[in-house]
Protein backbone atom coordinates (compact mmCIF):
# COMPACT_ATOMS: atom_id res chain seq x y z
CA UNK A 1 0.00 0.00 0.00
CA UNK A 2 1.71 3.16 -1.11
CA UNK A 3 2.36 5.72 1.58
CA UNK A 4 0.12 4.03 4.07
CA UNK A 5 1.38 2.17 7.09
CA UNK A 6 -2.04 1.63 8.60
CA UNK A 7 -3.55 -1.80 8.13
CA UNK A 8 -7.21 -2.02 7.16
CA UNK A 9 -9.17 -2.18 10.39
CA UNK A 10 -12.22 -3.98 9.09
CA UNK A 11 -14.35 -0.86 8.74
CA UNK A 12 -14.01 -0.79 5.00
CA UNK A 13 -16.16 1.42 2.83
CA UNK A 14 -17.48 0.38 -0.55
CA UNK A 15 -17.43 2.63 -3.56
CA UNK A 16 -17.56 2.36 -7.33
CA UNK A 17 -14.24 2.69 -9.12
CA UNK A 18 -14.64 2.89 -12.88
CA UNK A 19 -17.84 0.91 -12.57
CA UNK A 20 -16.40 -1.83 -10.37
CA UNK A 21 -17.46 -2.16 -6.78
CA UNK A 22 -14.36 -1.98 -4.58
CA UNK A 23 -13.57 -1.65 -0.90
CA UNK A 24 -11.13 0.71 0.73
CA UNK A 25 -10.04 1.88 4.14
CA UNK A 26 -11.71 5.19 5.02
CA UNK A 27 -8.31 6.49 6.19
CA UNK A 28 -6.93 6.28 2.69
CA UNK A 29 -7.02 9.12 0.26
CA UNK A 30 -8.79 8.49 -2.99
CA UNK A 31 -5.43 8.38 -4.76
CA UNK A 32 -4.15 5.66 -2.45
CA UNK A 33 -7.26 3.58 -3.07
CA UNK A 34 -6.98 4.08 -6.83
CA UNK A 35 -3.32 3.08 -6.80
CA UNK A 36 -4.11 0.11 -4.56
CA UNK A 37 -6.42 -1.25 -7.23
CA UNK A 38 -3.68 -0.88 -9.79
CA UNK A 39 -5.06 1.99 -11.80
CA UNK A 40 -2.34 4.28 -13.05
CA UNK A 41 -3.09 7.97 -12.88
CA UNK A 42 -0.40 10.60 -13.30
CA UNK A 43 0.87 12.39 -10.21
CA UNK A 44 3.52 15.03 -9.86
CA UNK A 45 3.46 16.77 -6.50
CA UNK A 46 2.60 13.51 -4.74
CA UNK A 47 5.31 11.54 -2.99
CA UNK A 48 4.86 8.57 -0.72
CA UNK A 49 7.13 9.95 1.96
CA UNK A 50 5.60 13.41 2.08
CA UNK A 51 2.25 14.82 3.12
CA UNK A 52 -0.16 15.45 0.22
CA UNK A 53 -0.09 19.01 -1.00
CA UNK A 54 -2.56 19.09 -3.89
CA UNK A 55 -0.98 21.71 -6.11
CA UNK A 56 -0.14 19.99 -9.40
CA UNK A 57 -3.79 18.93 -9.93
CA UNK A 58 -2.72 16.11 -12.28
CA UNK A 59 -4.32 13.38 -10.17
CA UNK A 60 -7.74 14.83 -10.97
CA UNK A 61 -10.64 12.36 -11.07
CA UNK A 62 -14.35 12.70 -11.57
CA UNK A 63 -16.58 11.79 -8.64
CA UNK A 64 -20.29 11.41 -8.51
CA UNK A 65 -22.04 11.67 -5.19
CA UNK A 66 -25.75 11.81 -5.78
CA UNK A 67 -26.78 13.53 -8.96
CA UNK A 68 -23.87 15.75 -9.94
CA UNK A 69 -20.42 14.79 -11.12
CA UNK A 70 -17.51 17.00 -10.26
CA UNK A 71 -13.76 17.01 -10.67
CA UNK A 72 -11.63 16.67 -7.55
CA UNK A 73 -7.96 15.99 -6.90
CA UNK A 74 -7.71 12.44 -5.65
CA UNK A 75 -4.60 12.93 -3.48
CA UNK A 76 -6.49 15.06 -0.97
CA UNK A 77 -10.00 13.65 -1.27
CA UNK A 78 -11.05 11.12 1.35
CA UNK A 79 -12.59 7.78 0.44
CA UNK A 80 -16.23 7.69 1.39
CA UNK A 81 -18.85 5.01 0.89
CA UNK A 82 -21.16 5.26 -2.10
CA UNK A 83 -18.78 7.38 -4.14
CA UNK A 84 -18.72 6.85 -7.89
CA UNK A 85 -15.22 7.50 -9.16
CA UNK A 86 -14.12 7.72 -12.77
CA UNK A 87 -10.41 7.96 -13.33
CA UNK A 88 -10.29 8.03 -17.12
CA UNK A 89 -13.50 9.61 -18.34
CA UNK A 90 -13.31 11.96 -21.30
CA UNK A 91 -13.78 14.95 -19.03
CA UNK A 92 -10.93 13.86 -16.75
CA UNK A 93 -8.55 13.15 -19.63
CA UNK A 94 -9.32 16.50 -21.23
CA UNK A 95 -8.70 18.32 -17.94
CA UNK A 96 -5.53 16.39 -17.25
CA UNK A 97 -4.15 17.21 -20.70
CA UNK A 98 -4.91 20.88 -20.17
CA UNK A 99 -3.08 20.88 -16.82
CA UNK A 100 -0.13 19.08 -18.42
CA UNK A 101 -0.10 21.59 -21.26
CA UNK A 102 0.15 24.46 -18.80
CA UNK A 103 2.90 22.71 -16.82
CA UNK A 104 4.97 21.91 -19.89
CA UNK A 105 4.57 25.46 -21.19
CA UNK A 106 6.07 26.71 -17.97
CA UNK A 107 9.00 24.29 -17.87
CA UNK A 108 9.60 22.66 -21.27
CA UNK A 109 13.13 21.74 -20.23
CA UNK A 110 12.14 19.00 -17.81
CA UNK A 111 12.50 15.40 -18.93
CA UNK A 112 10.05 14.23 -16.30
CA UNK A 113 7.38 16.61 -17.53
CA UNK A 114 8.11 15.71 -21.17
CA UNK A 115 7.72 12.01 -20.39
CA UNK A 116 4.45 12.62 -18.59
CA UNK A 117 3.18 14.72 -21.47
CA UNK A 118 3.99 11.87 -23.84
CA UNK A 119 2.11 9.40 -21.69
CA UNK A 120 -0.89 11.70 -21.74
CA UNK A 121 -0.51 11.93 -25.53
CA UNK A 122 -0.20 15.65 -25.48
CA UNK A 123 0.53 16.65 -29.06
CA UNK A 124 0.68 20.41 -29.03
CA UNK A 125 1.30 23.23 -26.60
CA UNK A 126 -0.74 26.31 -27.38
CA UNK A 127 0.93 28.52 -24.78
CA UNK A 128 4.10 30.49 -25.11
CA UNK A 129 6.94 28.58 -23.41
CA UNK A 130 8.21 30.36 -20.32
CA UNK A 131 11.35 28.27 -19.84
CA UNK A 132 11.02 28.65 -16.11
CA UNK A 133 12.93 26.41 -13.72
CA UNK A 134 10.18 25.83 -11.16
CA UNK A 135 6.57 24.65 -11.30
CA UNK A 136 5.97 25.42 -7.59
CA UNK A 137 5.05 21.82 -6.79
CA UNK A 138 6.46 22.27 -3.29
CA UNK A 139 8.22 18.89 -3.26
CA UNK A 140 11.53 20.46 -2.22
CA UNK A 141 9.89 22.50 0.53
CA UNK A 142 8.18 19.46 1.99
CA UNK A 143 11.31 17.32 1.55
CA UNK A 144 13.39 19.88 3.43
CA UNK A 145 10.80 20.17 6.19
CA UNK A 146 9.54 16.64 6.65
CA UNK A 147 12.39 14.33 5.69
CA UNK A 148 15.45 16.49 6.31
CA UNK A 149 13.97 18.46 9.24
CA UNK A 150 15.92 21.50 8.09
CA UNK A 151 13.08 23.80 7.04
CA UNK A 152 15.57 25.96 5.23
CA UNK A 153 13.49 26.73 2.13
CA UNK A 154 9.93 27.84 1.63
CA UNK A 155 7.56 29.84 -0.49
CA UNK A 156 7.73 33.61 -0.68
CA UNK A 157 5.63 36.15 -2.51
CA UNK A 158 2.15 35.64 -3.82
CA UNK A 159 0.26 34.77 -6.97
CA UNK A 160 2.28 35.04 -10.15
CA UNK A 161 5.27 36.28 -8.14
CA UNK A 162 5.40 33.25 -5.86
CA UNK A 163 8.80 31.61 -5.70
CA UNK A 164 10.87 29.27 -3.56
CA UNK A 165 13.67 30.75 -1.57
CA UNK A 166 15.74 30.68 1.59
CA UNK A 167 14.88 33.11 4.42
CA UNK A 168 15.48 36.73 3.37
CA UNK A 169 16.79 35.59 -0.03
CA UNK A 170 20.27 35.05 1.36
CA UNK A 171 22.41 31.99 2.08
CA UNK A 172 20.78 30.23 4.99
CA UNK A 173 22.69 28.80 7.90
CA UNK A 174 19.93 26.26 8.33
CA UNK A 175 20.64 24.76 4.91
CA UNK A 176 23.05 21.85 5.22
CA UNK A 177 23.48 21.64 1.44
CA UNK A 178 22.25 18.04 1.58
CA UNK A 179 20.87 18.21 -1.95
CA UNK A 180 17.59 16.49 -1.14
CA UNK A 181 15.64 19.32 -2.75
CA UNK A 182 17.55 18.85 -6.00
CA UNK A 183 17.10 15.08 -5.82
CA UNK A 184 13.32 15.34 -5.60
CA UNK A 185 12.84 18.26 -8.00
CA UNK A 186 10.98 17.18 -11.16
CA UNK A 187 12.30 20.12 -13.18
CA UNK A 188 16.00 20.65 -12.50
CA UNK A 189 17.27 17.74 -14.52
CA UNK A 190 18.56 17.19 -18.02
CA UNK A 191 16.19 17.69 -20.86
CA UNK A 192 14.91 14.79 -22.89
CA UNK A 193 16.65 14.71 -26.27
CA UNK A 194 13.87 13.32 -28.36
CA UNK A 195 13.56 13.56 -32.12
CA UNK A 196 11.99 17.00 -31.94
CA UNK A 197 13.87 18.32 -28.96
CA UNK A 198 13.98 21.82 -30.35
CA UNK A 199 10.25 22.32 -29.95
CA UNK A 200 8.38 22.92 -26.72
CA UNK A 201 7.01 19.42 -26.79
CA UNK A 202 9.40 16.60 -27.46
CA UNK A 203 6.76 13.85 -27.93
CA UNK A 204 9.53 11.34 -28.49
CA UNK A 205 7.91 8.79 -26.25
CA UNK A 206 4.54 8.57 -27.97
CA UNK A 207 5.28 5.28 -29.65
CA UNK A 208 2.81 2.91 -28.05
CA UNK A 209 -0.71 2.52 -29.27
CA UNK A 210 -3.23 4.28 -27.07
CA UNK A 211 -5.59 2.28 -24.94
CA UNK A 212 -8.99 2.57 -26.55
CA UNK A 213 -11.17 1.88 -23.50
CA UNK A 214 -9.95 5.06 -21.89
CA UNK A 215 -12.61 6.72 -23.95
CA UNK A 216 -15.40 5.07 -22.02
CA UNK A 217 -16.58 6.60 -18.80
CA UNK A 218 -17.12 3.55 -16.64
CA UNK A 219 -14.93 0.80 -18.03
CA UNK A 220 -11.26 0.30 -18.82
CA UNK A 221 -9.12 -2.36 -20.41
CA UNK A 222 -5.39 -2.51 -19.95
CA UNK A 223 -4.30 -4.36 -23.06
CA UNK A 224 -1.15 -2.80 -24.44
CA UNK A 225 -0.79 -2.67 -27.35
CA UNK A 226 -4.48 -2.45 -27.90
CA UNK A 227 -5.29 -5.00 -30.59
CA UNK A 228 -8.77 -6.16 -29.88
CA UNK A 229 -10.81 -3.27 -31.15
CA UNK A 230 -8.55 -0.60 -32.59
CA UNK A 231 -7.46 -0.97 -36.19
CA UNK A 232 -5.36 2.15 -36.45
CA UNK A 233 -4.54 5.34 -34.67
CA UNK A 234 -7.39 7.13 -36.47
CA UNK A 235 -9.92 5.06 -34.54
CA UNK A 236 -8.89 6.72 -31.31
CA UNK A 237 -9.83 10.26 -30.56
CA UNK B 1 20.28 48.74 12.46
CA UNK B 2 20.11 47.46 16.00
CA UNK B 3 16.89 46.01 17.30
CA UNK B 4 15.64 46.60 20.81
CA UNK B 5 14.87 43.04 21.95
CA UNK B 6 12.90 44.14 25.01
CA UNK B 7 10.55 46.08 22.76
CA UNK B 8 10.03 43.01 20.58
CA UNK B 9 9.56 40.85 23.67
CA UNK B 10 6.75 43.05 24.92
CA UNK B 11 5.02 42.82 21.51
CA UNK B 12 5.42 39.05 21.35
CA UNK B 13 4.34 38.51 24.97
CA UNK B 14 1.19 40.48 24.33
CA UNK B 15 0.12 37.63 22.06
CA UNK B 16 1.44 34.91 24.37
CA UNK B 17 3.91 33.81 21.67
CA UNK B 18 1.31 31.69 19.92
CA UNK B 19 1.85 30.46 16.39
CA UNK B 20 -1.40 31.90 15.06
CA UNK B 21 -0.45 35.37 16.21
CA UNK B 22 2.37 35.78 13.70
CA UNK B 23 0.50 38.32 11.56
CA UNK B 24 -0.55 40.63 14.44
CA UNK B 25 3.00 40.48 15.81
CA UNK B 26 4.42 41.48 12.43
CA UNK B 27 1.82 44.27 12.17
CA UNK B 28 2.84 45.66 15.56
CA UNK B 29 6.52 45.47 14.62
CA UNK B 30 5.79 47.30 11.40
CA UNK B 31 3.86 49.97 13.33
CA UNK B 32 6.93 50.38 15.56
CA UNK B 33 9.65 50.50 12.89
CA UNK B 34 7.63 51.52 9.82
CA UNK B 35 8.91 48.36 8.13
CA UNK B 36 10.00 44.82 9.04
CA UNK B 37 13.71 44.71 9.83
CA UNK B 38 15.38 41.38 9.08
CA UNK B 39 16.75 41.10 12.61
CA UNK B 40 13.25 41.52 14.04
CA UNK B 41 11.87 38.77 11.80
CA UNK B 42 14.70 36.43 12.83
CA UNK B 43 13.97 37.19 16.47
CA UNK B 44 10.23 36.51 16.04
CA UNK B 45 10.99 33.17 14.35
CA UNK B 46 13.24 32.20 17.26
CA UNK B 47 10.65 33.21 19.87
CA UNK B 48 7.69 31.50 18.19
CA UNK B 49 9.86 28.44 17.38
CA UNK B 50 8.96 28.49 13.69
CA UNK B 51 11.27 28.44 10.66
CA UNK B 52 12.61 31.80 9.54
CA UNK B 53 11.38 31.03 6.06
CA UNK B 54 7.81 30.87 7.35
CA UNK B 55 8.07 34.39 8.76
CA UNK B 56 9.64 35.52 5.50
CA UNK B 57 6.89 33.84 3.51
CA UNK B 58 4.16 35.62 5.44
CA UNK B 59 5.98 38.96 5.29
CA UNK B 60 6.37 38.74 1.50
CA UNK B 61 2.84 37.40 0.94
CA UNK B 62 0.99 40.44 2.26
CA UNK B 63 1.39 43.72 0.46
CA UNK B 64 0.88 45.70 3.67
CA UNK B 65 4.19 44.41 5.00
CA UNK B 66 7.32 46.12 3.78
CA UNK B 67 10.83 44.72 3.99
CA UNK B 68 12.34 48.07 3.03
CA UNK B 69 12.28 51.16 5.27
CA UNK B 70 9.30 53.34 4.44
CA UNK B 71 8.87 57.09 4.56
CA UNK B 72 7.06 59.05 7.24
CA UNK B 73 4.27 59.96 4.81
CA UNK B 74 2.69 57.18 2.82
CA UNK B 75 0.92 57.89 -0.44
CA UNK B 76 -1.18 55.17 -2.03
CA UNK B 77 -2.49 55.75 -5.52
CA UNK B 78 -5.47 53.60 -6.44
CA UNK B 79 -4.99 51.87 -9.80
CA UNK B 80 -8.26 49.95 -9.74
CA UNK B 81 -10.50 49.77 -12.78
CA UNK B 82 -12.72 52.75 -11.88
CA UNK B 83 -9.78 54.96 -10.96
CA UNK B 84 -7.82 53.77 -13.99
CA UNK B 85 -10.48 54.83 -16.50
CA UNK B 86 -10.69 58.21 -14.81
CA UNK B 87 -7.00 58.88 -15.19
CA UNK B 88 -5.18 57.55 -12.12
CA UNK B 89 -2.19 56.91 -14.39
CA UNK B 90 -1.71 60.63 -14.90
CA UNK B 91 -2.02 61.27 -11.16
CA UNK B 92 0.59 58.62 -10.45
CA UNK B 93 2.86 60.04 -13.15
CA UNK B 94 2.61 63.52 -11.66
CA UNK B 95 3.38 62.20 -8.16
CA UNK B 96 6.36 60.25 -9.49
CA UNK B 97 7.65 63.35 -11.25
CA UNK B 98 7.14 65.63 -8.25
CA UNK B 99 8.74 63.26 -5.77
CA UNK B 100 11.43 62.08 -8.16
CA UNK B 101 10.80 58.40 -7.36
CA UNK B 102 9.02 55.47 -8.94
CA UNK B 103 6.00 53.72 -7.45
CA UNK B 104 7.12 51.42 -4.65
CA UNK B 105 10.10 53.58 -3.68
CA UNK B 106 10.86 56.00 -0.87
CA UNK B 107 12.37 59.45 -1.29
CA UNK B 108 16.04 59.62 -0.25
CA UNK B 109 15.22 61.92 2.68
CA UNK B 110 12.82 59.28 4.08
CA UNK B 111 9.82 61.62 3.91
CA UNK B 112 7.51 60.05 1.31
CA UNK B 113 6.75 56.51 0.18
CA UNK B 114 4.77 56.17 -3.03
CA UNK B 115 2.83 52.98 -3.62
CA UNK B 116 0.07 51.74 -5.89
CA UNK B 117 -2.92 49.76 -4.66
CA UNK B 118 -5.50 47.93 -6.71
CA UNK B 119 -8.70 49.14 -5.06
CA UNK B 120 -9.46 51.08 -1.91
CA UNK B 121 -13.21 50.54 -2.14
CA UNK B 122 -14.07 54.13 -2.95
CA UNK B 123 -14.65 53.79 -6.67
CA UNK B 124 -17.42 56.44 -6.69
CA UNK B 125 -14.95 59.23 -5.94
CA UNK B 126 -12.11 57.99 -8.14
CA UNK B 127 -9.34 58.57 -8.93
CA UNK B 128 -8.44 58.12 -5.27
CA UNK B 129 -5.16 58.94 -3.56
CA UNK B 130 -4.78 57.88 0.06
CA UNK B 131 -2.32 59.98 1.99
CA UNK B 132 -1.67 58.70 5.51
CA UNK B 133 -5.05 56.99 5.76
CA UNK B 134 -6.79 60.14 4.49
CA UNK B 135 -8.81 59.68 1.30
CA UNK B 136 -8.64 62.28 -1.46
CA UNK B 137 -11.20 61.76 -4.20
CA UNK B 138 -11.50 63.15 -7.74
CA UNK B 139 -7.76 63.60 -7.96
CA UNK B 140 -6.14 65.32 -10.91
CA UNK B 141 -2.48 66.00 -11.67
CA UNK B 142 -3.11 69.63 -10.68
CA UNK B 143 -4.48 68.71 -7.26
CA UNK B 144 -1.28 66.74 -6.54
CA UNK B 145 0.45 70.07 -5.87
CA UNK B 146 -1.81 70.69 -2.84
CA UNK B 147 -1.21 67.21 -1.53
CA UNK B 148 2.55 67.67 -1.32
CA UNK B 149 2.39 71.13 0.25
CA UNK B 150 6.05 71.36 1.18
CA UNK B 151 7.44 70.31 -2.21
Tab-separated table of C-alpha atoms in Angstrom, chain B residues 13-121:
chain	number	residue	atom	x	y	z
B	13	UNK	CA	4.340	38.508	24.974
B	14	UNK	CA	1.191	40.480	24.326
B	15	UNK	CA	0.122	37.631	22.061
B	16	UNK	CA	1.440	34.906	24.374
B	17	UNK	CA	3.908	33.813	21.666
B	18	UNK	CA	1.310	31.692	19.923
B	19	UNK	CA	1.849	30.459	16.387
B	20	UNK	CA	-1.400	31.901	15.058
B	21	UNK	CA	-0.446	35.370	16.209
B	22	UNK	CA	2.375	35.779	13.697
B	23	UNK	CA	0.504	38.324	11.565
B	24	UNK	CA	-0.553	40.634	14.439
B	25	UNK	CA	2.995	40.482	15.809
B	26	UNK	CA	4.415	41.485	12.432
B	27	UNK	CA	1.819	44.267	12.165
B	28	UNK	CA	2.841	45.663	15.561
B	29	UNK	CA	6.518	45.471	14.624
B	30	UNK	CA	5.792	47.302	11.405
B	31	UNK	CA	3.865	49.973	13.331
B	32	UNK	CA	6.927	50.383	15.562
B	33	UNK	CA	9.652	50.503	12.895
B	34	UNK	CA	7.627	51.517	9.825
B	35	UNK	CA	8.906	48.357	8.134
B	36	UNK	CA	9.996	44.822	9.040
B	37	UNK	CA	13.712	44.714	9.831
B	38	UNK	CA	15.376	41.378	9.076
B	39	UNK	CA	16.750	41.097	12.610
B	40	UNK	CA	13.253	41.520	14.037
B	41	UNK	CA	11.865	38.768	11.800
B	42	UNK	CA	14.695	36.430	12.827
B	43	UNK	CA	13.971	37.186	16.474
B	44	UNK	CA	10.231	36.512	16.038
B	45	UNK	CA	10.993	33.167	14.353
B	46	UNK	CA	13.235	32.198	17.259
B	47	UNK	CA	10.650	33.205	19.866
B	48	UNK	CA	7.691	31.500	18.186
B	49	UNK	CA	9.858	28.438	17.379
B	50	UNK	CA	8.958	28.486	13.686
B	51	UNK	CA	11.273	28.443	10.663
B	52	UNK	CA	12.607	31.799	9.539
B	53	UNK	CA	11.379	31.029	6.061
B	54	UNK	CA	7.812	30.873	7.349
B	55	UNK	CA	8.068	34.390	8.760
B	56	UNK	CA	9.641	35.525	5.497
B	57	UNK	CA	6.891	33.837	3.505
B	58	UNK	CA	4.158	35.620	5.436
B	59	UNK	CA	5.980	38.956	5.288
B	60	UNK	CA	6.365	38.743	1.505
B	61	UNK	CA	2.841	37.405	0.942
B	62	UNK	CA	0.988	40.442	2.259
B	63	UNK	CA	1.388	43.720	0.459
B	64	UNK	CA	0.884	45.699	3.669
B	65	UNK	CA	4.193	44.414	5.004
B	66	UNK	CA	7.317	46.124	3.780
B	67	UNK	CA	10.830	44.723	3.990
B	68	UNK	CA	12.336	48.070	3.026
B	69	UNK	CA	12.276	51.165	5.267
B	70	UNK	CA	9.301	53.345	4.440
B	71	UNK	CA	8.870	57.091	4.556
B	72	UNK	CA	7.056	59.049	7.238
B	73	UNK	CA	4.270	59.958	4.809
B	74	UNK	CA	2.687	57.176	2.816
B	75	UNK	CA	0.915	57.890	-0.435
B	76	UNK	CA	-1.183	55.174	-2.026
B	77	UNK	CA	-2.489	55.745	-5.515
B	78	UNK	CA	-5.472	53.604	-6.439
B	79	UNK	CA	-4.985	51.874	-9.802
B	80	UNK	CA	-8.260	49.947	-9.736
B	81	UNK	CA	-10.501	49.775	-12.784
B	82	UNK	CA	-12.724	52.746	-11.880
B	83	UNK	CA	-9.778	54.957	-10.962
B	84	UNK	CA	-7.820	53.775	-13.989
B	85	UNK	CA	-10.476	54.833	-16.499
B	86	UNK	CA	-10.689	58.206	-14.813
B	87	UNK	CA	-6.997	58.876	-15.191
B	88	UNK	CA	-5.178	57.548	-12.120
B	89	UNK	CA	-2.194	56.907	-14.394
B	90	UNK	CA	-1.712	60.635	-14.896
B	91	UNK	CA	-2.021	61.267	-11.158
B	92	UNK	CA	0.595	58.625	-10.453
B	93	UNK	CA	2.863	60.039	-13.152
B	94	UNK	CA	2.607	63.517	-11.658
B	95	UNK	CA	3.376	62.196	-8.162
B	96	UNK	CA	6.364	60.254	-9.492
B	97	UNK	CA	7.650	63.348	-11.252
B	98	UNK	CA	7.135	65.631	-8.248
B	99	UNK	CA	8.738	63.256	-5.769
B	100	UNK	CA	11.427	62.081	-8.164
B	101	UNK	CA	10.798	58.400	-7.359
B	102	UNK	CA	9.019	55.474	-8.943
B	103	UNK	CA	6.004	53.716	-7.450
B	104	UNK	CA	7.117	51.420	-4.648
B	105	UNK	CA	10.099	53.581	-3.682
B	106	UNK	CA	10.859	55.996	-0.871
B	107	UNK	CA	12.374	59.455	-1.285
B	108	UNK	CA	16.042	59.619	-0.246
B	109	UNK	CA	15.217	61.919	2.678
B	110	UNK	CA	12.816	59.279	4.079
B	111	UNK	CA	9.824	61.616	3.913
B	112	UNK	CA	7.511	60.045	1.309
B	113	UNK	CA	6.752	56.515	0.182
B	114	UNK	CA	4.766	56.167	-3.025
B	115	UNK	CA	2.827	52.975	-3.616
B	116	UNK	CA	0.074	51.740	-5.894
B	117	UNK	CA	-2.919	49.760	-4.664
B	118	UNK	CA	-5.500	47.931	-6.709
B	119	UNK	CA	-8.700	49.143	-5.055
B	120	UNK	CA	-9.463	51.081	-1.908
B	121	UNK	CA	-13.205	50.542	-2.138
